[in-house]
Short mmCIF file of C-alpha atoms in Angstrom, two decimals:
data_model
loop_
_atom_site.label_atom_id
_atom_site.label_comp_id
_atom_site.label_asym_id
_atom_site.label_seq_id
_atom_site.Cartn_x
_atom_site.Cartn_y
_atom_site.Cartn_z
CA MET A 1 -68.80 234.28 -28.55
CA ALA A 2 -67.32 235.74 -31.35
CA SER A 3 -66.74 233.85 -34.10
CA LEU A 4 -63.18 231.99 -34.83
CA ALA A 5 -62.44 234.43 -38.02
CA THR A 6 -63.35 237.24 -35.97
CA ARG A 7 -61.08 236.65 -33.27
CA LEU A 8 -57.97 235.86 -35.61
CA THR A 9 -58.30 239.37 -36.99
CA ALA A 10 -57.24 241.40 -34.04
CA ARG A 11 -53.99 238.65 -33.76
CA ALA A 12 -50.50 238.74 -35.46
CA PRO A 13 -50.36 238.43 -39.42
CA LEU A 14 -51.72 235.02 -40.97
CA ARG A 15 -49.55 232.73 -42.93
CA VAL A 16 -50.69 230.69 -45.61
CA ALA A 17 -48.63 228.60 -47.92
CA GLY A 18 -45.86 230.32 -46.60
CA ARG A 19 -46.93 233.77 -47.57
CA ARG A 20 -47.54 236.89 -45.06
CA MET A 21 -51.05 238.07 -45.33
CA TYR A 22 -51.39 241.14 -43.57
CA HIS A 23 -55.33 242.28 -42.59
CA LYS A 24 -57.27 245.26 -42.96
CA GLY A 25 -60.07 245.17 -40.78
CA SER A 26 -61.68 241.56 -40.62
CA SER A 27 -62.61 240.82 -44.00
CA ARG A 28 -59.60 239.50 -45.59
CA ALA A 29 -58.92 236.61 -42.73
CA ALA A 30 -62.36 236.00 -42.32
CA SER A 31 -62.82 235.68 -46.25
CA VAL A 32 -59.68 233.12 -46.38
CA LEU A 33 -61.34 230.93 -43.17
CA SER A 34 -64.71 230.85 -44.61
CA GLY A 35 -63.56 229.80 -48.07
CA SER A 36 -65.07 232.83 -49.66
CA LEU A 37 -61.92 234.74 -50.77
CA ASN A 38 -61.27 234.00 -54.58
CA THR A 39 -57.62 233.23 -54.49
CA SER A 40 -57.69 234.09 -58.31
CA GLN A 41 -57.74 237.59 -57.59
CA SER A 42 -54.58 237.20 -55.25
CA PRO A 43 -51.41 237.46 -57.01
CA ASP A 44 -49.81 236.81 -53.79
CA LEU A 45 -51.05 233.51 -53.51
CA ASN A 46 -50.77 232.54 -57.13
CA VAL A 47 -47.04 233.18 -57.48
CA PRO A 48 -45.13 230.16 -58.47
CA PRO A 49 -42.00 229.01 -56.65
CA PRO A 50 -38.55 230.11 -58.18
CA THR A 51 -37.27 227.34 -60.42
CA PRO A 52 -33.82 226.12 -59.37
CA ALA A 53 -32.16 228.40 -61.88
CA GLU A 54 -33.57 231.45 -60.24
CA ILE A 55 -32.39 230.56 -56.66
CA PRO A 56 -29.00 231.96 -55.94
CA SER A 57 -26.14 229.91 -55.09
CA ARG A 58 -24.89 229.97 -51.56
CA LYS A 59 -21.24 230.33 -50.60
CA ALA A 60 -19.88 227.80 -48.26
CA LEU A 61 -18.88 228.59 -44.80
CA ALA A 62 -15.28 229.35 -44.43
CA PHE A 63 -13.59 227.19 -41.60
CA PRO A 64 -10.44 229.12 -40.90
CA CYS A 65 -9.75 226.76 -37.77
CA VAL A 66 -9.61 223.65 -39.95
CA ASP A 67 -7.39 225.14 -42.51
CA ALA A 68 -4.84 226.15 -39.73
CA HIS A 69 -5.18 222.80 -38.33
CA ALA A 70 -4.39 221.56 -41.80
CA GLN A 71 -1.33 223.74 -41.90
CA ARG A 72 -0.27 222.65 -38.76
CA GLN A 73 -0.24 218.96 -39.66
CA SER A 74 1.76 219.75 -43.03
CA LYS A 75 4.20 221.52 -40.95
CA ILE A 76 4.65 218.57 -38.62
CA GLU A 77 5.15 216.36 -41.21
CA SER A 78 7.76 218.62 -43.41
CA ALA A 79 9.42 218.87 -40.00
CA LEU A 80 9.85 215.14 -39.76
CA SER A 81 11.10 214.80 -43.25
CA THR A 82 13.80 217.02 -42.35
CA SER A 83 14.55 215.53 -39.12
CA SER A 84 13.90 218.67 -36.99
CA ALA A 85 11.55 218.53 -33.98
CA PRO A 86 8.15 219.90 -34.60
CA SER A 87 6.67 222.40 -31.83
CA CYS A 88 3.73 223.99 -31.09
CA SER A 89 2.77 227.54 -30.54
CA THR A 90 5.38 229.00 -28.76
CA SER A 91 3.12 231.90 -27.18
CA THR A 92 3.20 231.96 -23.25
CA ASP A 93 -0.08 233.93 -23.08
CA THR A 94 -2.02 231.32 -21.35
CA GLY A 95 -3.89 233.57 -18.77
CA PRO A 96 -3.26 233.02 -15.20
CA GLU A 97 -1.72 229.50 -15.50
CA PRO A 98 2.08 229.00 -15.23
CA PRO A 99 3.17 227.78 -18.47
CA TYR A 100 4.15 223.89 -18.78
CA ALA A 101 7.15 223.57 -21.21
CA ARG A 102 9.88 220.82 -21.86
CA PRO A 103 12.84 221.58 -19.88
CA ASN A 104 16.56 221.74 -21.41
CA PRO A 105 17.82 218.14 -20.99
CA SER A 106 20.91 220.16 -19.42
CA SER A 107 18.79 221.81 -16.92
CA TYR A 108 18.21 218.57 -14.67
CA LYS A 109 19.80 216.14 -12.72
CA VAL A 110 19.00 212.16 -13.54
CA TYR A 111 19.34 209.43 -11.28
CA SER A 112 19.77 206.00 -13.17
CA HIS A 113 18.51 202.99 -11.42
CA THR A 114 20.31 200.03 -13.17
CA LYS A 115 18.71 197.15 -11.39
CA PRO A 116 15.37 195.61 -12.18
CA PHE A 117 12.58 197.05 -10.80
CA PRO A 118 9.41 195.27 -9.85
CA LEU A 119 6.01 196.69 -10.91
CA ILE A 120 2.60 196.08 -9.63
CA TYR A 121 1.02 195.05 -12.99
CA SER A 122 3.75 193.56 -14.65
CA ALA A 123 4.73 190.07 -14.29
CA ASP A 124 8.43 191.32 -15.78
CA PRO A 125 10.12 193.87 -13.63
CA LEU A 126 11.35 197.10 -15.47
CA PRO A 127 15.07 196.35 -16.62
CA SER A 128 15.97 200.05 -15.53
CA PHE A 129 14.82 203.51 -15.22
CA ASP A 130 15.79 207.13 -15.10
CA ILE A 131 14.25 209.35 -12.94
CA ALA A 132 14.93 213.33 -13.78
CA TYR A 133 14.92 215.56 -10.97
CA GLU A 134 15.81 219.32 -9.46
CA THR A 135 16.54 220.67 -6.44
CA TRP A 136 16.19 223.85 -4.39
CA GLY A 137 17.67 225.00 -0.99
CA THR A 138 20.56 223.07 1.08
CA LEU A 139 20.42 219.64 2.26
CA SER A 140 20.90 219.63 6.07
CA PRO A 141 24.07 217.82 7.67
CA SER A 142 21.72 215.54 9.17
CA LYS A 143 19.54 215.11 5.89
CA ASP A 144 16.25 215.98 7.89
CA ASN A 145 14.94 218.78 6.03
CA ALA A 146 14.14 217.51 2.53
CA ILE A 147 10.57 217.89 0.88
CA LEU A 148 9.83 215.76 -1.65
CA LEU A 149 7.20 217.57 -4.10
CA HIS A 150 5.00 215.58 -6.29
CA THR A 151 3.65 216.53 -9.51
CA GLY A 152 0.45 216.43 -11.30
CA LEU A 153 -0.29 214.48 -14.45
CA SER A 154 1.74 216.57 -17.07
CA ALA A 155 4.39 218.41 -15.06
CA SER A 156 7.70 218.12 -15.40
CA SER A 157 10.36 218.31 -12.49
CA HIS A 158 10.93 222.03 -13.11
CA ALA A 159 8.63 223.53 -10.34
CA ALA A 160 10.52 226.66 -9.94
CA SER A 161 13.55 228.25 -11.44
CA THR A 162 17.15 227.13 -11.03
CA ALA A 163 20.55 228.60 -12.01
CA ALA A 164 20.78 226.13 -14.80
CA ASN A 165 17.39 227.10 -15.79
CA PRO A 166 15.90 230.48 -14.82
CA ALA A 167 12.79 229.87 -16.71
CA PRO A 168 9.79 230.22 -14.24
CA GLY A 169 8.59 226.64 -12.80
CA TRP A 170 4.87 225.45 -12.62
CA TRP A 171 4.87 226.03 -8.97
CA GLU A 172 7.28 229.28 -9.01
CA LYS A 173 5.53 231.52 -6.51
CA PHE A 174 5.56 228.74 -3.89
CA ILE A 175 9.33 227.71 -3.73
CA GLY A 176 12.11 229.84 -2.55
CA PRO A 177 13.22 232.03 0.75
CA GLY A 178 10.17 233.07 2.57
CA LYS A 179 7.68 230.99 0.49
CA ALA A 180 5.65 228.05 1.14
CA LEU A 181 8.17 225.63 0.59
CA ASP A 182 11.09 228.03 2.03
CA THR A 183 14.36 227.07 0.83
CA ASN A 184 16.10 228.92 3.81
CA GLN A 185 14.88 226.00 5.96
CA PHE A 186 14.25 223.29 3.65
CA PHE A 187 15.72 221.08 1.01
CA VAL A 188 13.05 220.71 -1.74
CA ILE A 189 13.08 217.83 -4.45
CA CYS A 190 10.74 217.37 -7.63
CA THR A 191 11.06 214.48 -9.70
CA ASN A 192 9.32 213.84 -13.48
CA VAL A 193 7.27 210.67 -12.48
CA LEU A 194 8.18 207.32 -14.01
CA GLY A 195 6.21 206.93 -17.46
CA GLY A 196 6.65 210.80 -18.11
CA CYS A 197 8.62 212.28 -20.96
CA TYR A 198 10.50 215.06 -19.33
CA GLY A 199 13.44 213.05 -18.38
CA SER A 200 12.19 210.15 -16.89
CA THR A 201 11.80 206.67 -18.26
CA GLY A 202 8.34 206.17 -19.79
CA PRO A 203 6.57 204.98 -23.34
CA SER A 204 8.92 207.28 -24.97
CA SER A 205 12.36 205.97 -23.99
CA LEU A 206 14.30 203.64 -26.15
CA ASP A 207 13.71 200.12 -25.04
CA PRO A 208 16.84 198.57 -23.80
CA SER A 209 16.04 195.29 -25.15
CA THR A 210 15.95 196.94 -28.95
CA LEU A 211 19.57 198.83 -28.81
CA ASN A 212 21.28 195.89 -30.45
CA ASN A 213 18.87 195.14 -33.30
CA GLU A 214 19.90 195.53 -36.70
CA GLU A 215 17.27 198.11 -37.68
CA GLY A 216 18.31 200.23 -34.62
CA PRO A 217 16.87 200.90 -31.31
CA SER A 218 13.47 201.58 -30.81
CA ASN A 219 11.16 203.32 -28.08
CA TYR A 220 8.99 201.12 -25.98
CA ALA A 221 5.80 203.01 -27.13
CA THR A 222 2.94 200.54 -25.71
CA LYS A 223 5.22 197.86 -25.15
CA PHE A 224 5.73 200.01 -21.91
CA PRO A 225 4.42 197.99 -18.90
CA LEU A 226 1.37 199.48 -17.24
CA LEU A 227 2.04 201.45 -13.98
CA SER A 228 0.43 202.20 -10.72
CA VAL A 229 0.86 205.59 -8.45
CA PHE A 230 2.79 203.28 -5.98
CA ASP A 231 5.38 202.52 -8.70
CA MET A 232 5.85 206.19 -9.47
CA VAL A 233 6.50 206.49 -5.60
CA GLU A 234 8.65 203.72 -5.18
CA ALA A 235 10.99 204.96 -7.97
CA GLN A 236 11.42 208.28 -6.20
CA PHE A 237 12.06 206.33 -2.72
CA HIS A 238 15.06 204.73 -4.89
CA LEU A 239 16.11 208.14 -5.78
CA LEU A 240 16.20 209.25 -2.25
CA ASP A 241 18.37 206.27 -0.97
CA HIS A 242 20.66 207.49 -3.70
CA LEU A 243 20.73 210.90 -1.91
CA GLY A 244 21.24 209.66 1.19
CA ILE A 245 17.97 210.66 2.28
CA GLU A 246 16.46 208.27 5.19
CA LYS A 247 13.48 210.18 6.36
CA LEU A 248 11.35 213.19 4.53
CA TYR A 249 10.65 216.03 6.67
CA ALA A 250 7.63 216.10 4.43
CA SER A 251 5.77 214.94 1.35
CA VAL A 252 3.82 217.40 -0.57
CA GLY A 253 1.56 217.23 -3.56
CA SER A 254 -1.19 218.46 -5.63
CA SER A 255 -3.92 216.76 -7.76
CA MET A 256 -2.07 213.44 -8.87
CA GLY A 257 0.77 214.82 -6.47
CA ALA A 258 -1.59 214.61 -3.63
CA MET A 259 -2.35 210.53 -4.41
CA GLN A 260 1.46 210.21 -4.62
CA SER A 261 1.99 212.18 -1.08
CA LEU A 262 -0.59 209.66 0.32
CA ALA A 263 0.90 206.74 -1.15
CA ALA A 264 4.60 207.70 -0.04
CA GLY A 265 3.33 208.09 3.66
CA TRP A 266 1.38 204.63 3.23
CA LEU A 267 4.14 202.84 1.35
CA HIS A 268 7.25 204.09 3.87
CA PRO A 269 5.30 205.33 6.89
CA GLY A 270 8.88 205.49 9.14
CA ARG A 271 10.36 207.41 6.34
CA VAL A 272 7.64 210.42 6.00
CA GLY A 273 7.21 212.87 8.70
CA LYS A 274 4.35 214.77 7.30
CA ILE A 275 1.98 214.66 4.13
CA VAL A 276 0.57 217.24 2.47
CA SER A 277 -2.45 216.60 0.06
CA ILE A 278 -3.88 218.98 -1.80
CA SER A 279 -6.96 218.95 -4.31
CA GLY A 280 -6.49 215.20 -4.61
CA THR A 281 -8.24 211.75 -3.35
CA ALA A 282 -7.54 208.58 -1.70
CA ARG A 283 -9.70 206.85 -4.22
CA SER A 284 -10.31 207.72 -7.92
CA SER A 285 -14.17 208.34 -8.21
CA PRO A 286 -16.26 206.89 -11.33
CA SER A 287 -16.87 210.64 -12.89
CA SER A 288 -13.20 211.53 -12.57
CA ILE A 289 -12.28 208.05 -14.21
CA ALA A 290 -14.91 208.85 -16.93
CA MET A 291 -13.43 212.33 -17.82
CA ARG A 292 -9.98 210.81 -17.99
CA TYR A 293 -11.45 207.98 -20.48
CA ALA A 294 -13.07 210.22 -22.77
CA GLN A 295 -9.64 212.10 -23.04
CA ARG A 296 -7.70 208.69 -23.63
CA SER A 297 -10.79 207.48 -26.13
CA ILE A 298 -10.05 210.40 -28.40
CA LEU A 299 -6.71 210.32 -28.37
CA MET A 300 -6.67 206.65 -29.13
CA ALA A 301 -9.01 207.51 -32.23
CA ASP A 302 -6.44 209.62 -33.74
CA PRO A 303 -5.05 207.54 -36.75
CA ASN A 304 -1.87 208.71 -35.90
CA TRP A 305 -1.80 207.47 -32.76
CA ASN A 306 -1.10 203.75 -34.51
CA LYS A 307 -1.70 202.01 -31.08
CA GLY A 308 1.36 203.68 -29.58
CA PHE A 309 3.72 203.43 -32.21
CA TYR A 310 3.97 206.77 -33.76
CA TYR A 311 7.49 207.88 -32.69
CA ASP A 312 8.79 207.88 -36.15
CA LYS A 313 5.71 209.44 -37.63
CA ALA A 314 3.42 212.15 -37.19
CA PRO A 315 2.36 212.16 -33.71
CA PRO A 316 -1.59 212.17 -32.71
CA HIS A 317 -1.67 216.30 -32.74
CA THR A 318 -5.55 216.03 -33.40
CA GLY A 319 -6.15 213.49 -30.28
CA MET A 320 -3.65 215.54 -27.98
CA LYS A 321 -5.39 218.82 -29.02
CA LEU A 322 -8.92 217.70 -28.30
CA ALA A 323 -7.74 215.62 -25.22
CA ARG A 324 -6.46 218.88 -23.85
CA GLN A 325 -9.31 220.72 -24.28
CA ILE A 326 -11.41 218.09 -22.36
CA GLY A 327 -8.99 218.15 -19.81
CA THR A 328 -9.05 222.13 -19.49
CA ILE A 329 -12.85 222.26 -19.02
CA THR A 330 -11.99 220.08 -15.90
CA TYR A 331 -9.10 221.96 -14.45
CA ARG A 332 -10.98 225.08 -14.28
CA SER A 333 -14.65 226.33 -13.08
CA GLY A 334 -17.82 227.70 -14.83
CA PRO A 335 -18.01 230.72 -12.17
CA GLU A 336 -14.35 231.38 -13.52
CA TRP A 337 -15.32 231.38 -16.98
CA GLU A 338 -18.29 233.63 -16.71
CA GLN A 339 -15.92 236.25 -14.74
CA ARG A 340 -13.37 235.95 -17.42
CA PHE A 341 -15.01 235.80 -20.59
CA GLY A 342 -18.79 235.71 -20.34
CA ARG A 343 -20.41 235.25 -23.61
CA GLN A 344 -18.19 237.71 -25.42
CA VAL A 345 -17.13 237.05 -28.84
CA ARG A 346 -13.65 237.61 -30.42
CA GLN A 347 -13.25 240.98 -32.05
CA LEU A 348 -12.10 241.32 -35.43
CA PRO A 349 -11.30 244.26 -37.82
CA GLU A 350 -14.48 245.70 -38.92
CA SER A 351 -13.79 245.06 -42.46
CA ASP A 352 -13.15 241.11 -41.51
CA THR A 353 -16.66 240.91 -39.82
CA PRO A 354 -18.98 239.10 -41.77
CA ARG A 355 -22.53 240.82 -41.65
CA ALA A 356 -26.10 239.78 -42.92
CA ASN A 357 -28.98 241.99 -42.53
CA GLY A 358 -26.71 244.28 -40.34
CA VAL A 359 -26.36 241.37 -37.88
CA ARG A 360 -22.83 239.97 -37.09
CA VAL A 361 -22.67 236.37 -38.56
CA PRO A 362 -21.46 233.98 -35.94
CA ALA A 363 -18.46 231.22 -37.04
CA LEU A 364 -18.68 227.49 -36.52
CA CYS A 365 -15.06 227.61 -35.72
CA PRO A 366 -13.84 229.35 -32.44
CA ASP A 367 -15.94 232.26 -32.13
CA PHE A 368 -16.95 232.73 -28.41
CA LEU A 369 -13.87 233.71 -26.40
CA ILE A 370 -14.28 230.56 -24.13
CA GLU A 371 -13.75 228.84 -27.78
CA THR A 372 -10.83 230.55 -28.40
CA TYR A 373 -9.17 229.61 -25.05
CA LEU A 374 -9.94 226.16 -25.13
CA ASP A 375 -8.41 226.10 -28.75
CA HIS A 376 -5.42 228.03 -27.75
CA GLN A 377 -4.67 225.19 -24.68
CA GLY A 378 -5.11 222.34 -26.84
CA GLU A 379 -2.76 223.96 -29.43
CA SER A 380 0.09 225.02 -26.91
CA PHE A 381 -0.08 221.42 -25.50
CA CYS A 382 -0.16 219.10 -28.16
CA LEU A 383 3.22 218.56 -29.09
CA LYS A 384 4.65 219.49 -25.92
CA TYR A 385 3.41 216.37 -23.98
CA ASP A 386 3.88 212.71 -24.95
CA ALA A 387 0.64 211.15 -26.05
CA ASN A 388 1.49 207.70 -24.70
CA SER A 389 2.52 209.13 -21.45
CA LEU A 390 -0.86 210.85 -20.89
CA ILE A 391 -2.37 207.43 -21.60
CA TYR A 392 -0.28 205.66 -19.16
CA ILE A 393 -0.25 208.37 -16.13
CA SER A 394 -4.04 208.99 -16.49
CA LYS A 395 -4.61 205.50 -16.20
CA ALA A 396 -2.50 205.02 -13.33
CA MET A 397 -4.70 207.87 -11.69
CA ASP A 398 -7.81 205.67 -12.48
CA LEU A 399 -6.11 202.86 -10.37
CA PHE A 400 -5.56 204.50 -7.34
CA ASP A 401 -7.25 202.94 -4.62
CA MET A 402 -6.48 203.19 -1.11
CA THR A 403 -9.32 201.07 0.37
CA GLN A 404 -8.25 197.99 2.22
CA THR A 405 -9.90 195.72 0.00
CA ALA A 406 -8.33 197.31 -3.15
CA LEU A 407 -4.69 197.13 -1.45
CA ASN A 408 -5.36 193.68 -0.29
CA GLU A 409 -5.86 192.86 -4.09
CA LEU A 410 -2.74 194.31 -5.25
CA LYS A 411 -0.93 192.73 -2.24
CA LEU A 412 0.58 195.76 -1.09
CA VAL A 413 2.05 195.75 2.29
CA PRO A 414 3.73 199.12 3.85
CA SER A 415 7.51 198.81 4.65
CA GLY A 416 8.23 197.34 7.95
CA GLN A 417 4.94 195.86 8.46
CA HIS A 418 3.27 192.46 8.19
CA ALA A 419 0.41 191.85 5.47
CA PRO A 420 -3.24 192.51 6.62
CA SER A 421 -6.15 190.19 7.32
CA GLN A 422 -7.66 189.17 4.07
CA ASN A 423 -10.56 188.96 6.25
CA PRO A 424 -12.57 192.47 6.43
CA ASP A 425 -14.43 191.21 9.50
CA LYS A 426 -11.27 191.16 11.70
CA PHE A 427 -10.38 194.32 11.03
CA PRO A 428 -10.50 196.75 14.04
CA PRO A 429 -13.79 198.64 14.30
CA VAL A 430 -13.63 202.46 13.13
CA ALA A 431 -16.00 205.23 14.46
CA MET A 432 -18.02 206.65 11.72
CA PRO A 433 -17.72 210.80 11.64
CA LEU A 434 -20.61 212.74 12.25
CA ARG A 435 -22.26 213.94 8.91
CA MET A 436 -25.00 215.80 7.98
CA SER A 437 -25.72 213.28 4.95
CA PRO A 438 -25.06 209.66 5.22
CA PRO A 439 -21.23 208.62 4.53
CA PRO A 440 -20.45 206.88 1.52
CA THR A 441 -20.36 203.30 1.57
CA PHE A 442 -16.61 202.88 1.18
CA LEU A 443 -15.84 204.84 3.67
CA ALA A 444 -14.94 202.51 6.49
CA ASP A 445 -13.03 200.45 3.95
CA LEU A 446 -10.68 203.47 3.27
CA ALA A 447 -10.38 204.21 6.89
CA GLN A 448 -8.88 200.77 7.25
CA GLY A 449 -6.56 200.99 4.23
CA LEU A 450 -4.98 204.35 5.60
CA ARG A 451 -4.47 203.15 8.89
CA PRO A 452 -0.79 202.78 8.14
CA ILE A 453 -0.20 206.56 8.33
CA LYS A 454 -2.27 206.91 11.40
CA ASN A 455 0.46 208.55 13.21
CA THR A 456 1.53 211.14 10.36
CA PRO A 457 0.62 214.86 10.82
CA THR A 458 -1.44 215.36 7.59
CA LEU A 459 -2.54 218.67 6.08
CA ILE A 460 -5.85 218.23 3.29
CA LEU A 461 -6.74 220.91 1.28
CA GLY A 462 -10.21 221.04 -0.84
CA VAL A 463 -11.46 223.50 -2.96
CA GLN A 464 -15.22 224.11 -3.37
CA SER A 465 -15.24 224.96 -7.04
CA ASP A 466 -13.13 221.91 -8.00
CA PHE A 467 -14.85 220.14 -10.77
CA LEU A 468 -12.32 217.17 -11.16
CA PHE A 469 -11.75 216.39 -7.75
CA PRO A 470 -14.94 217.61 -5.88
CA VAL A 471 -14.31 218.95 -2.49
CA GLU A 472 -16.47 215.91 -1.13
CA GLN A 473 -13.29 213.70 -1.66
CA GLN A 474 -10.93 215.67 0.38
CA ARG A 475 -13.57 215.70 3.21
CA GLU A 476 -13.60 211.94 2.84
CA VAL A 477 -10.02 211.56 3.40
CA ALA A 478 -9.78 213.68 6.26
CA ASP A 479 -12.86 211.99 7.82
CA ALA A 480 -11.12 208.42 6.84
CA LEU A 481 -7.80 209.52 8.50
CA LYS A 482 -9.56 210.74 11.64
CA MET A 483 -11.56 207.05 11.72
CA ALA A 484 -8.19 205.46 11.21
CA GLY A 485 -7.17 207.24 14.60
CA ASN A 486 -5.05 209.97 13.05
CA LYS A 487 -5.40 212.57 15.61
CA ASP A 488 -3.01 215.34 13.74
CA VAL A 489 -5.50 215.93 10.56
CA VAL A 490 -5.42 219.58 9.60
CA TYR A 491 -8.55 220.06 6.86
CA TYR A 492 -9.19 223.32 5.01
CA GLU A 493 -11.77 223.88 2.60
CA LEU A 494 -10.81 226.83 0.13
CA GLY A 495 -13.39 229.20 -2.08
CA GLY A 496 -12.35 230.95 -4.92
CA VAL A 497 -13.46 230.33 -8.76
CA TRP A 498 -10.39 228.71 -9.99
CA GLY A 499 -11.46 224.96 -9.81
CA HIS A 500 -9.01 222.35 -9.99
CA ASP A 501 -6.20 224.76 -10.63
CA THR A 502 -6.33 226.44 -7.59
CA PHE A 503 -3.53 224.98 -6.27
CA LEU A 504 -1.21 226.55 -8.90
CA ILE A 505 -2.79 230.18 -8.40
CA ASP A 506 -3.84 230.83 -4.94
CA VAL A 507 -0.50 231.72 -3.42
CA GLN A 508 -2.06 233.19 -0.35
CA ASN A 509 -4.49 230.75 0.57
CA VAL A 510 -2.66 227.55 -0.49
CA GLY A 511 0.82 228.87 0.38
CA GLY A 512 -0.39 230.17 3.70
CA ALA A 513 -2.05 226.87 4.68
CA ILE A 514 1.21 224.95 3.69
CA ARG A 515 3.66 227.10 5.40
CA GLY A 516 1.81 227.09 8.40
CA PHE A 517 1.53 223.19 8.37
CA LEU A 518 5.23 222.77 8.08
CA SER A 519 6.35 225.17 10.26
#
């Protein structure tokens, strides 16, 4: 067998003490290994290390993203000092997503509820509240053609353009003559939810108990009570009472709106004709709770948040931006981003492109196109939405659970019905669905909870690429409804690569399913 020294001579160059040694034949490598090489004759091995003075100094990396953020913060503080409202980027280049923008206060209507409003998680009622809303179409003389459209977490009441606000809404392609919500046939109502910041009462609203303070009124901030999705829906039904609408033709919603649509049918089964629940759930899962918790944590860690009391100071711009970036990751899907961005990097003029050894030098600031996309999404949202509203409403989503056990703990009872038994053993039995895999342990409990809407025709839409509300959760809702005795459940599972935001983008499939179900 050949010696180790002989075998190594056929391999790649050797490195000794950090020096590269090229061999000629076998003699040099073999001599090193055998110890016979006279290192005093090798200037390569005897070169002393460079002194600190001989080492060229390196320039620190540039961080234009950090500099831009500091400039943004400076502009916000300057705007506050001059009493002008700060604003984020006005660019509307957000890809295929409809832009979320703060509506003009004159472009929506406001219902003011002046009586105390009881809340599930508060011992004291809300003394009063406002609900911002917009409408499309014409209410029929019998007032039987109304559709209540529920929003996601951060949307305003501006779902579609109106004469008062011609800007496109967040569901522009789904509302109008001949569209999914056909305004030739239906009267569509959309509200900004209780707890929001687009005209409805929320943490950014003035606290009425401070109106007579010598130092002037102040915002609720985190003195605002915690909310539930059921509270939001009850506030909407007070609006319906104001409009004289006894029964909805349908309750329609996506994402958090899908939670509201189910809650509306559950709270008032006699007042909701049909339910449309898109990319939602009847029980928030640990994974979605975790993702929303991460957003709240990073937002609350921003010193500017100041435990929610920031309305007379600089807002938590950094926390909001980063929270939105996390949210955006959950709204879309990896396959879409692969198609849309791949591993492409941003293109700079050749004169601005750093190079070393003929190779483009990467940046620690946004460099890949997916990084620049997330940076833009966070920046364009950071001041459009109130940070406390994000915290309160996302927590309400986490708390949403329509299993019978959870509903009993909240002491909730649908209107016109008696309180259910507190003993699960006395619940009527439910038939488990046929499944390829074992059903979740809570499915029977969820079926018991959904019994009040067993007579309400319901459309459930799920999206296979949804990361935030995985399609299994929509299957659970459909299965639980069927187990509860609902014989009018329609369930569709959509493909596509847009993830959770499919309900904003896929007009053909989402819109077609809604139109067919409502007709």
